[in-house]
């Protein structure tokens, strides 16, 4: 093999990197083209979805059993106290809609940590991202501008994201670093945390 | 104003006569009176004259939360005022409600609502994030409690929590209840009628506020610790519905069996922040039910008169009764407890009711009685006047008077309510400490708890299906509990043996004090104090939890001594309310019939009262607190006013 000089080596490496970067750009360009091909009335999140790389599912999900839920709202207390330092029903990341007069049916509504997170696609600032450890779809508070597009995009009812009127940002369930407090404090075991292997 | 934690800082003050709303600072009353029952008692003392009767516009009804409302275990609303069942002198008492109204009131920004006066027309209060308005309720007057809530939800929004009255309260039935959601209820004392007398149909609250907590991490740790002692998942690792209910009898009920079969949906219902969830939600699935309903508290106890004729054990007939009572706003304990007794003693009979007595216990018979009471028809118009009104004022026969004497039990000027709490050997519900606490109660005996209630299957502390009450182990657990909390095994042994001894009065005072604190925070007597626990290695609990919860939430490091001082302060404040109405030692007593027919413990009780008054710093002859006692509790003004304003001689 011919001897390669250091200069040549660096030149080769630089060209190689440029080729790889170019290829990536082309792949990104493909996505942009795909986005551009969307109908004009497609939501912005659709185009962002086309651009954003594949997102791995969350590594754990909160699962609820509404037949057991007693509507005590201890999950609301634990969640807001843990995340905010005070107790606020409206800032709890898990809500519990109820039908009090129809048999007191309670339907706890945690974030579903969607595989295809519309909230993330809708976020214009990139504040909504995927946690490295849990895979939870989380909002980086410093990057959030409080536009609430994520709330609009959330496909669930009730919406799983809350607006924090004092901080003027959005807040959502982040699975509490893998130890969800709602699960810990639910006195009936109606909320569980199921980890994906 | 210093930063307040736990409390929201404002109490809403509503004058229905003037149609005016204002607020007063909670700090006028806390931390000295803590919250809940403490604040309610103080406001009553300050604002209501001793001559005021239940339905006078001058009566004030207070809806109080406490510093723990809206936090873990902060479940209850405390309602106080002159109750509608008192006789012969109408008196101050208290009632409580679980559910979610108290918490919602905190999130709306208030620690309580005080209502005085009388509106010229039916109204409701609408409270939302610090805004409060009096709104016209004429279109709601006459509606049942569910319809009222549904209409207000449609008119405003579903986020509101309400306390409402039904037609029973509107018609001033002296057993009328205040209802929230499907069955959270203030039943004792007929306060639904007090609201009705004010033309106050409902109070609706909602808010986006936050309950501030001084030491969040400490509260989370303490809550976790407390839950290990009694949260339901400790005992039910396999959480499959329909779960066994809090009151263990429920698994044997017909409704529960329908839940297993799938003909009814049986669910669990929990008050805000509670780890026990003792309510049983019911919805029949064959289309015969409109909406659903629930059973709480004593509503779950089977009625023999229904079983005997229907063959059901807490089945559909039972459910129909409880639901109709909730809909129309009539207290189950108050009304059903009274009416069953009246029928049993033939105070209500075929002649004076025109009803077929052989149908007692059937759904049709009960329904007819409920409607007639609520709408005041025939003799049930007199039943609606309460036990005293019916037995003493209307009937006046020997049987009726004896019935009253045996059920109200209290003699003197402050009798009347259907819970004298007099006990007798063999009774499972009461004990010697109940007798003492009831005799000296300042709230018509509505505030009495006992050892059995604290640590028996009623409160789920020791699960009798696992450790039988007849077993040595059950006995040993409670002997250990007695040693730890009362200082000696002898204490509980004396209770079991119905023996008056050196522990009788100290335990009565201890329970009184626990109850006073619980009802001021306000937490639930089913949760606290946890003398025993099914889930600890030695089956003992921890009776100091509430105090530590208070410290973590408010940031105020209340010591056990200070907690006891508060309990005593509350007792003396409430005793002053009675004393200015002329209450003396002779009124801390039971009727002759109660002594003669239940248990003649006159001598022992008299000795116990001597000891109680001496220990508490009250005059032994008159049962009036001494001035030195008032002053040591920061109630010098009460001693002064008793003397100068009310002509009561306060001993030194």
PDB file of N, CA and C in Angstrom, chain B residues 388-455:
ATOM      1  N   UNK B 388     -87.797  15.425  69.043  1.00  0.00           N
ATOM      2  CA  UNK B 388     -88.409  16.154  70.162  1.00  0.00           C
ATOM      3  C   UNK B 388     -89.770  16.715  69.744  1.00  0.00           C
ATOM      4  N   UNK B 389     -89.818  17.312  68.571  1.00  0.00           N
ATOM      5  CA  UNK B 389     -91.074  17.888  68.096  1.00  0.00           C
ATOM      6  C   UNK B 389     -92.169  16.841  67.999  1.00  0.00           C
ATOM      7  N   UNK B 390     -91.819  15.669  67.486  1.00  0.00           N
ATOM      8  CA  UNK B 390     -92.823  14.626  67.286  1.00  0.00           C
ATOM      9  C   UNK B 390     -93.224  13.983  68.606  1.00  0.00           C
ATOM     10  N   UNK B 391     -92.204  13.574  69.382  1.00  0.00           N
ATOM     11  CA  UNK B 391     -92.495  12.815  70.591  1.00  0.00           C
ATOM     12  C   UNK B 391     -93.032  13.678  71.723  1.00  0.00           C
ATOM     13  N   UNK B 392     -92.435  14.838  71.919  1.00  0.00           N
ATOM     14  CA  UNK B 392     -92.773  15.636  73.093  1.00  0.00           C
ATOM     15  C   UNK B 392     -93.849  16.671  72.809  1.00  0.00           C
ATOM     16  N   UNK B 393     -93.679  17.407  71.724  1.00  0.00           N
ATOM     17  CA  UNK B 393     -94.609  18.495  71.445  1.00  0.00           C
ATOM     18  C   UNK B 393     -95.926  17.974  70.875  1.00  0.00           C
ATOM     19  N   UNK B 394     -95.814  16.979  69.972  1.00  0.00           N
ATOM     20  CA  UNK B 394     -97.034  16.546  69.290  1.00  0.00           C
ATOM     21  C   UNK B 394     -97.724  15.414  70.042  1.00  0.00           C
ATOM     22  N   UNK B 395     -97.014  14.320  70.231  1.00  0.00           N
ATOM     23  CA  UNK B 395     -97.664  13.160  70.850  1.00  0.00           C
ATOM     24  C   UNK B 395     -97.828  13.369  72.360  1.00  0.00           C
ATOM     25  N   UNK B 396     -96.721  13.601  73.033  1.00  0.00           N
ATOM     26  CA  UNK B 396     -96.756  13.861  74.473  1.00  0.00           C
ATOM     27  C   UNK B 396     -97.202  12.691  75.324  1.00  0.00           C
ATOM     28  N   UNK B 397     -97.321  11.502  74.732  1.00  0.00           N
ATOM     29  CA  UNK B 397     -97.744  10.345  75.520  1.00  0.00           C
ATOM     30  C   UNK B 397     -96.565   9.812  76.309  1.00  0.00           C
ATOM     31  N   UNK B 398     -96.872   8.922  77.251  1.00  0.00           N
ATOM     32  CA  UNK B 398     -95.806   8.351  78.094  1.00  0.00           C
ATOM     33  C   UNK B 398     -94.821   7.575  77.223  1.00  0.00           C
ATOM     34  N   UNK B 399     -95.377   6.808  76.285  1.00  0.00           N
ATOM     35  CA  UNK B 399     -94.511   6.014  75.398  1.00  0.00           C
ATOM     36  C   UNK B 399     -93.598   6.919  74.581  1.00  0.00           C
ATOM     37  N   UNK B 400     -94.191   7.994  74.067  1.00  0.00           N
ATOM     38  CA  UNK B 400     -93.419   8.909  73.232  1.00  0.00           C
ATOM     39  C   UNK B 400     -92.327   9.578  74.046  1.00  0.00           C
ATOM     40  N   UNK B 401     -92.660   9.997  75.249  1.00  0.00           N
ATOM     41  CA  UNK B 401     -91.667  10.677  76.084  1.00  0.00           C
ATOM     42  C   UNK B 401     -90.556   9.714  76.467  1.00  0.00           C
ATOM     43  N   UNK B 402     -90.935   8.479  76.748  1.00  0.00           N
ATOM     44  CA  UNK B 402     -89.922   7.476  77.107  1.00  0.00           C
ATOM     45  C   UNK B 402     -89.021   7.202  75.918  1.00  0.00           C
ATOM     46  N   UNK B 403     -89.630   7.105  74.743  1.00  0.00           N
ATOM     47  CA  UNK B 403     -88.831   6.883  73.534  1.00  0.00           C
ATOM     48  C   UNK B 403     -87.811   8.003  73.364  1.00  0.00           C
ATOM     49  N   UNK B 404     -88.282   9.213  73.517  1.00  0.00           N
ATOM     50  CA  UNK B 404     -87.376  10.361  73.394  1.00  0.00           C
ATOM     51  C   UNK B 404     -86.264  10.262  74.425  1.00  0.00           C
ATOM     52  N   UNK B 405     -86.656   9.980  75.665  1.00  0.00           N
ATOM     53  CA  UNK B 405     -85.669   9.935  76.748  1.00  0.00           C
ATOM     54  C   UNK B 405     -84.623   8.856  76.515  1.00  0.00           C
ATOM     55  N   UNK B 406     -85.047   7.764  75.875  1.00  0.00           N
ATOM     56  CA  UNK B 406     -84.104   6.669  75.640  1.00  0.00           C
ATOM     57  C   UNK B 406     -83.246   6.883  74.402  1.00  0.00           C
ATOM     58  N   UNK B 407     -83.665   7.746  73.518  1.00  0.00           N
ATOM     59  CA  UNK B 407     -82.904   7.936  72.283  1.00  0.00           C
ATOM     60  C   UNK B 407     -82.117   9.233  72.241  1.00  0.00           C
ATOM     61  N   UNK B 408     -82.713  10.298  72.707  1.00  0.00           N
ATOM     62  CA  UNK B 408     -81.932  11.510  72.840  1.00  0.00           C
ATOM     63  C   UNK B 408     -80.960  11.341  74.009  1.00  0.00           C
ATOM     64  N   UNK B 409     -81.495  10.749  75.071  1.00  0.00           N
ATOM     65  CA  UNK B 409     -80.750  10.367  76.253  1.00  0.00           C
ATOM     66  C   UNK B 409     -80.279  11.520  77.115  1.00  0.00           C
ATOM     67  N   UNK B 410     -79.937  12.645  76.486  1.00  0.00           N
ATOM     68  CA  UNK B 410     -79.453  13.751  77.290  1.00  0.00           C
ATOM     69  C   UNK B 410     -80.613  14.415  78.014  1.00  0.00           C
ATOM     70  N   UNK B 411     -80.395  14.709  79.267  1.00  0.00           N
ATOM     71  CA  UNK B 411     -81.370  15.448  80.049  1.00  0.00           C
ATOM     72  C   UNK B 411     -80.996  16.922  79.991  1.00  0.00           C
ATOM     73  N   UNK B 412     -81.731  17.730  80.623  1.00  0.00           N
ATOM     74  CA  UNK B 412     -81.340  19.132  80.716  1.00  0.00           C
ATOM     75  C   UNK B 412     -81.755  19.953  79.514  1.00  0.00           C
ATOM     76  N   UNK B 413     -81.159  21.150  79.443  1.00  0.00           N
ATOM     77  CA  UNK B 413     -81.628  22.107  78.438  1.00  0.00           C
ATOM     78  C   UNK B 413     -81.067  21.841  77.044  1.00  0.00           C
ATOM     79  N   UNK B 414     -80.076  21.024  76.949  1.00  0.00           N
ATOM     80  CA  UNK B 414     -79.464  20.780  75.642  1.00  0.00           C
ATOM     81  C   UNK B 414     -79.548  19.317  75.244  1.00  0.00           C
ATOM     82  N   UNK B 415     -80.771  18.841  75.132  1.00  0.00           N
ATOM     83  CA  UNK B 415     -80.972  17.469  74.663  1.00  0.00           C
ATOM     84  C   UNK B 415     -81.411  17.511  73.221  1.00  0.00           C
ATOM     85  N   UNK B 416     -82.119  16.533  72.797  1.00  0.00           N
ATOM     86  CA  UNK B 416     -82.814  16.640  71.526  1.00  0.00           C
ATOM     87  C   UNK B 416     -82.311  15.787  70.388  1.00  0.00           C
ATOM     88  N   UNK B 417     -81.019  15.754  70.121  1.00  0.00           N
ATOM     89  CA  UNK B 417     -80.566  15.037  68.925  1.00  0.00           C
ATOM     90  C   UNK B 417     -80.584  13.543  69.161  1.00  0.00           C
ATOM     91  N   UNK B 418     -80.690  12.796  68.107  1.00  0.00           N
ATOM     92  CA  UNK B 418     -80.873  11.355  68.202  1.00  0.00           C
ATOM     93  C   UNK B 418     -79.551  10.627  68.368  1.00  0.00           C
ATOM     94  N   UNK B 419     -78.729  11.092  69.269  1.00  0.00           N
ATOM     95  CA  UNK B 419     -77.482  10.372  69.520  1.00  0.00           C
ATOM     96  C   UNK B 419     -76.913  10.711  70.885  1.00  0.00           C
ATOM     97  N   UNK B 420     -77.578  10.219  71.888  1.00  0.00           N
ATOM     98  CA  UNK B 420     -77.110  10.511  73.233  1.00  0.00           C
ATOM     99  C   UNK B 420     -75.791   9.849  73.547  1.00  0.00           C
ATOM    100  N   UNK B 421     -75.544   8.696  72.904  1.00  0.00           N
ATOM    101  CA  UNK B 421     -74.300   7.964  73.119  1.00  0.00           C
ATOM    102  C   UNK B 421     -74.125   7.435  74.529  1.00  0.00           C
ATOM    103  N   UNK B 422     -75.229   7.283  75.207  1.00  0.00           N
ATOM    104  CA  UNK B 422     -75.186   6.597  76.496  1.00  0.00           C
ATOM    105  C   UNK B 422     -74.863   5.132  76.218  1.00  0.00           C
ATOM    106  N   UNK B 423     -74.102   4.503  77.080  1.00  0.00           N
ATOM    107  CA  UNK B 423     -73.742   3.113  76.832  1.00  0.00           C
ATOM    108  C   UNK B 423     -74.204   2.201  77.942  1.00  0.00           C
ATOM    109  N   UNK B 424     -74.056   0.932  77.701  1.00  0.00           N
ATOM    110  CA  UNK B 424     -74.384  -0.049  78.731  1.00  0.00           C
ATOM    111  C   UNK B 424     -73.564  -1.300  78.454  1.00  0.00           C
ATOM    112  N   UNK B 425     -73.216  -2.041  79.493  1.00  0.00           N
ATOM    113  CA  UNK B 425     -72.439  -3.264  79.277  1.00  0.00           C
ATOM    114  C   UNK B 425     -73.089  -4.149  78.229  1.00  0.00           C
ATOM    115  N   UNK B 426     -72.262  -4.644  77.321  1.00  0.00           N
ATOM    116  CA  UNK B 426     -72.781  -5.488  76.255  1.00  0.00           C
ATOM    117  C   UNK B 426     -72.922  -4.760  74.936  1.00  0.00           C
ATOM    118  N   UNK B 427     -72.992  -3.439  74.997  1.00  0.00           N
ATOM    119  CA  UNK B 427     -73.124  -2.683  73.743  1.00  0.00           C
ATOM    120  C   UNK B 427     -71.806  -2.718  72.995  1.00  0.00           C
ATOM    121  N   UNK B 428     -71.891  -2.882  71.685  1.00  0.00           N
ATOM    122  CA  UNK B 428     -70.646  -2.901  70.908  1.00  0.00           C
ATOM    123  C   UNK B 428     -70.286  -1.520  70.406  1.00  0.00           C
ATOM    124  N   UNK B 429     -71.265  -0.624  70.402  1.00  0.00           N
ATOM    125  CA  UNK B 429     -71.042   0.690  69.793  1.00  0.00           C
ATOM    126  C   UNK B 429     -70.444   1.679  70.769  1.00  0.00           C
ATOM    127  N   UNK B 430     -70.807   1.542  72.044  1.00  0.00           N
ATOM    128  CA  UNK B 430     -70.394   2.539  73.036  1.00  0.00           C
ATOM    129  C   UNK B 430     -69.566   1.916  74.145  1.00  0.00           C
ATOM    130  N   UNK B 431     -69.067   2.744  75.012  1.00  0.00           N
ATOM    131  CA  UNK B 431     -68.261   2.280  76.136  1.00  0.00           C
ATOM    132  C   UNK B 431     -68.261   3.383  77.196  1.00  0.00           C
ATOM    133  N   UNK B 432     -67.581   3.137  78.291  1.00  0.00           N
ATOM    134  CA  UNK B 432     -67.608   4.107  79.392  1.00  0.00           C
ATOM    135  C   UNK B 432     -67.080   5.475  78.952  1.00  0.00           C
ATOM    136  N   UNK B 433     -66.057   5.493  78.122  1.00  0.00           N
ATOM    137  CA  UNK B 433     -65.525   6.798  77.699  1.00  0.00           C
ATOM    138  C   UNK B 433     -66.552   7.555  76.859  1.00  0.00           C
ATOM    139  N   UNK B 434     -67.378   6.810  76.131  1.00  0.00           N
ATOM    140  CA  UNK B 434     -68.443   7.470  75.362  1.00  0.00           C
ATOM    141  C   UNK B 434     -69.455   8.104  76.289  1.00  0.00           C
ATOM    142  N   UNK B 435     -69.761   7.403  77.354  1.00  0.00           N
ATOM    143  CA  UNK B 435     -70.739   7.919  78.305  1.00  0.00           C
ATOM    144  C   UNK B 435     -70.240   9.235  78.883  1.00  0.00           C
ATOM    145  N   UNK B 436     -68.980   9.254  79.288  1.00  0.00           N
ATOM    146  CA  UNK B 436     -68.427  10.471  79.882  1.00  0.00           C
ATOM    147  C   UNK B 436     -68.386  11.594  78.845  1.00  0.00           C
ATOM    148  N   UNK B 437     -67.803  11.289  77.675  1.00  0.00           N
ATOM    149  CA  UNK B 437     -67.659  12.331  76.649  1.00  0.00           C
ATOM    150  C   UNK B 437     -69.008  12.859  76.203  1.00  0.00           C
ATOM    151  N   UNK B 438     -69.972  11.965  76.162  1.00  0.00           N
ATOM    152  CA  UNK B 438     -71.302  12.380  75.745  1.00  0.00           C
ATOM    153  C   UNK B 438     -71.957  13.264  76.796  1.00  0.00           C
ATOM    154  N   UNK B 439     -71.787  12.892  78.052  1.00  0.00           N
ATOM    155  CA  UNK B 439     -72.384  13.691  79.125  1.00  0.00           C
ATOM    156  C   UNK B 439     -71.867  15.116  79.081  1.00  0.00           C
ATOM    157  N   UNK B 440     -70.584  15.282  78.810  1.00  0.00           N
ATOM    158  CA  UNK B 440     -69.972  16.611  78.871  1.00  0.00           C
ATOM    159  C   UNK B 440     -69.828  17.262  77.492  1.00  0.00           C
ATOM    160  N   UNK B 441     -70.415  16.642  76.477  1.00  0.00           N
ATOM    161  CA  UNK B 441     -70.268  17.189  75.127  1.00  0.00           C
ATOM    162  C   UNK B 441     -70.875  18.580  75.016  1.00  0.00           C
ATOM    163  N   UNK B 442     -70.220  19.416  74.238  1.00  0.00           N
ATOM    164  CA  UNK B 442     -70.730  20.755  73.982  1.00  0.00           C
ATOM    165  C   UNK B 442     -71.501  20.848  72.667  1.00  0.00           C
ATOM    166  N   UNK B 443     -71.594  19.739  71.965  1.00  0.00           N
ATOM    167  CA  UNK B 443     -72.165  19.763  70.620  1.00  0.00           C
ATOM    168  C   UNK B 443     -73.309  18.773  70.494  1.00  0.00           C
ATOM    169  N   UNK B 444     -74.086  18.613  71.540  1.00  0.00           N
ATOM    170  CA  UNK B 444     -75.196  17.668  71.465  1.00  0.00           C
ATOM    171  C   UNK B 444     -74.731  16.242  71.248  1.00  0.00           C
ATOM    172  N   UNK B 445     -73.573  15.913  71.759  1.00  0.00           N
ATOM    173  CA  UNK B 445     -72.986  14.575  71.628  1.00  0.00           C
ATOM    174  C   UNK B 445     -72.668  14.185  70.192  1.00  0.00           C
ATOM    175  N   UNK B 446     -72.643  15.144  69.302  1.00  0.00           N
ATOM    176  CA  UNK B 446     -72.333  14.812  67.912  1.00  0.00           C
ATOM    177  C   UNK B 446     -70.836  14.642  67.710  1.00  0.00           C
ATOM    178  N   UNK B 447     -70.059  14.944  68.728  1.00  0.00           N
ATOM    179  CA  UNK B 447     -68.599  14.969  68.585  1.00  0.00           C
ATOM    180  C   UNK B 447     -67.924  13.837  69.348  1.00  0.00           C
ATOM    181  N   UNK B 448     -68.652  12.762  69.612  1.00  0.00           N
ATOM    182  CA  UNK B 448     -68.111  11.748  70.505  1.00  0.00           C
ATOM    183  C   UNK B 448     -67.550  10.568  69.732  1.00  0.00           C
ATOM    184  N   UNK B 449     -66.391  10.120  70.098  1.00  0.00           N
ATOM    185  CA  UNK B 449     -65.775   8.927  69.527  1.00  0.00           C
ATOM    186  C   UNK B 449     -65.284   8.052  70.669  1.00  0.00           C
ATOM    187  N   UNK B 450     -64.992   6.811  70.358  1.00  0.00           N
ATOM    188  CA  UNK B 450     -64.564   5.936  71.434  1.00  0.00           C
ATOM    189  C   UNK B 450     -63.490   4.981  70.953  1.00  0.00           C
ATOM    190  N   UNK B 451     -62.928   4.251  71.877  1.00  0.00           N
ATOM    191  CA  UNK B 451     -61.846   3.319  71.581  1.00  0.00           C
ATOM    192  C   UNK B 451     -62.283   2.291  70.561  1.00  0.00           C
ATOM    193  N   UNK B 452     -63.471   1.748  70.791  1.00  0.00           N
ATOM    194  CA  UNK B 452     -63.954   0.726  69.868  1.00  0.00           C
ATOM    195  C   UNK B 452     -64.052   1.268  68.457  1.00  0.00           C
ATOM    196  N   UNK B 453     -64.510   2.490  68.365  1.00  0.00           N
ATOM    197  CA  UNK B 453     -64.679   3.081  67.038  1.00  0.00           C
ATOM    198  C   UNK B 453     -63.328   3.334  66.386  1.00  0.00           C
ATOM    199  N   UNK B 454     -62.354   3.592  67.201  1.00  0.00           N
ATOM    200  CA  UNK B 454     -61.043   3.899  66.637  1.00  0.00           C
ATOM    201  C   UNK B 454     -60.332   2.653  66.157  1.00  0.00           C
ATOM    202  N   UNK B 455     -60.601   1.536  66.744  1.00  0.00           N
ATOM    203  CA  UNK B 455     -59.741   0.407  66.440  1.00  0.00           C
ATOM    204  C   UNK B 455     -60.507  -0.870  66.157  1.00  0.00           C
TER     205      UNK B 455
END
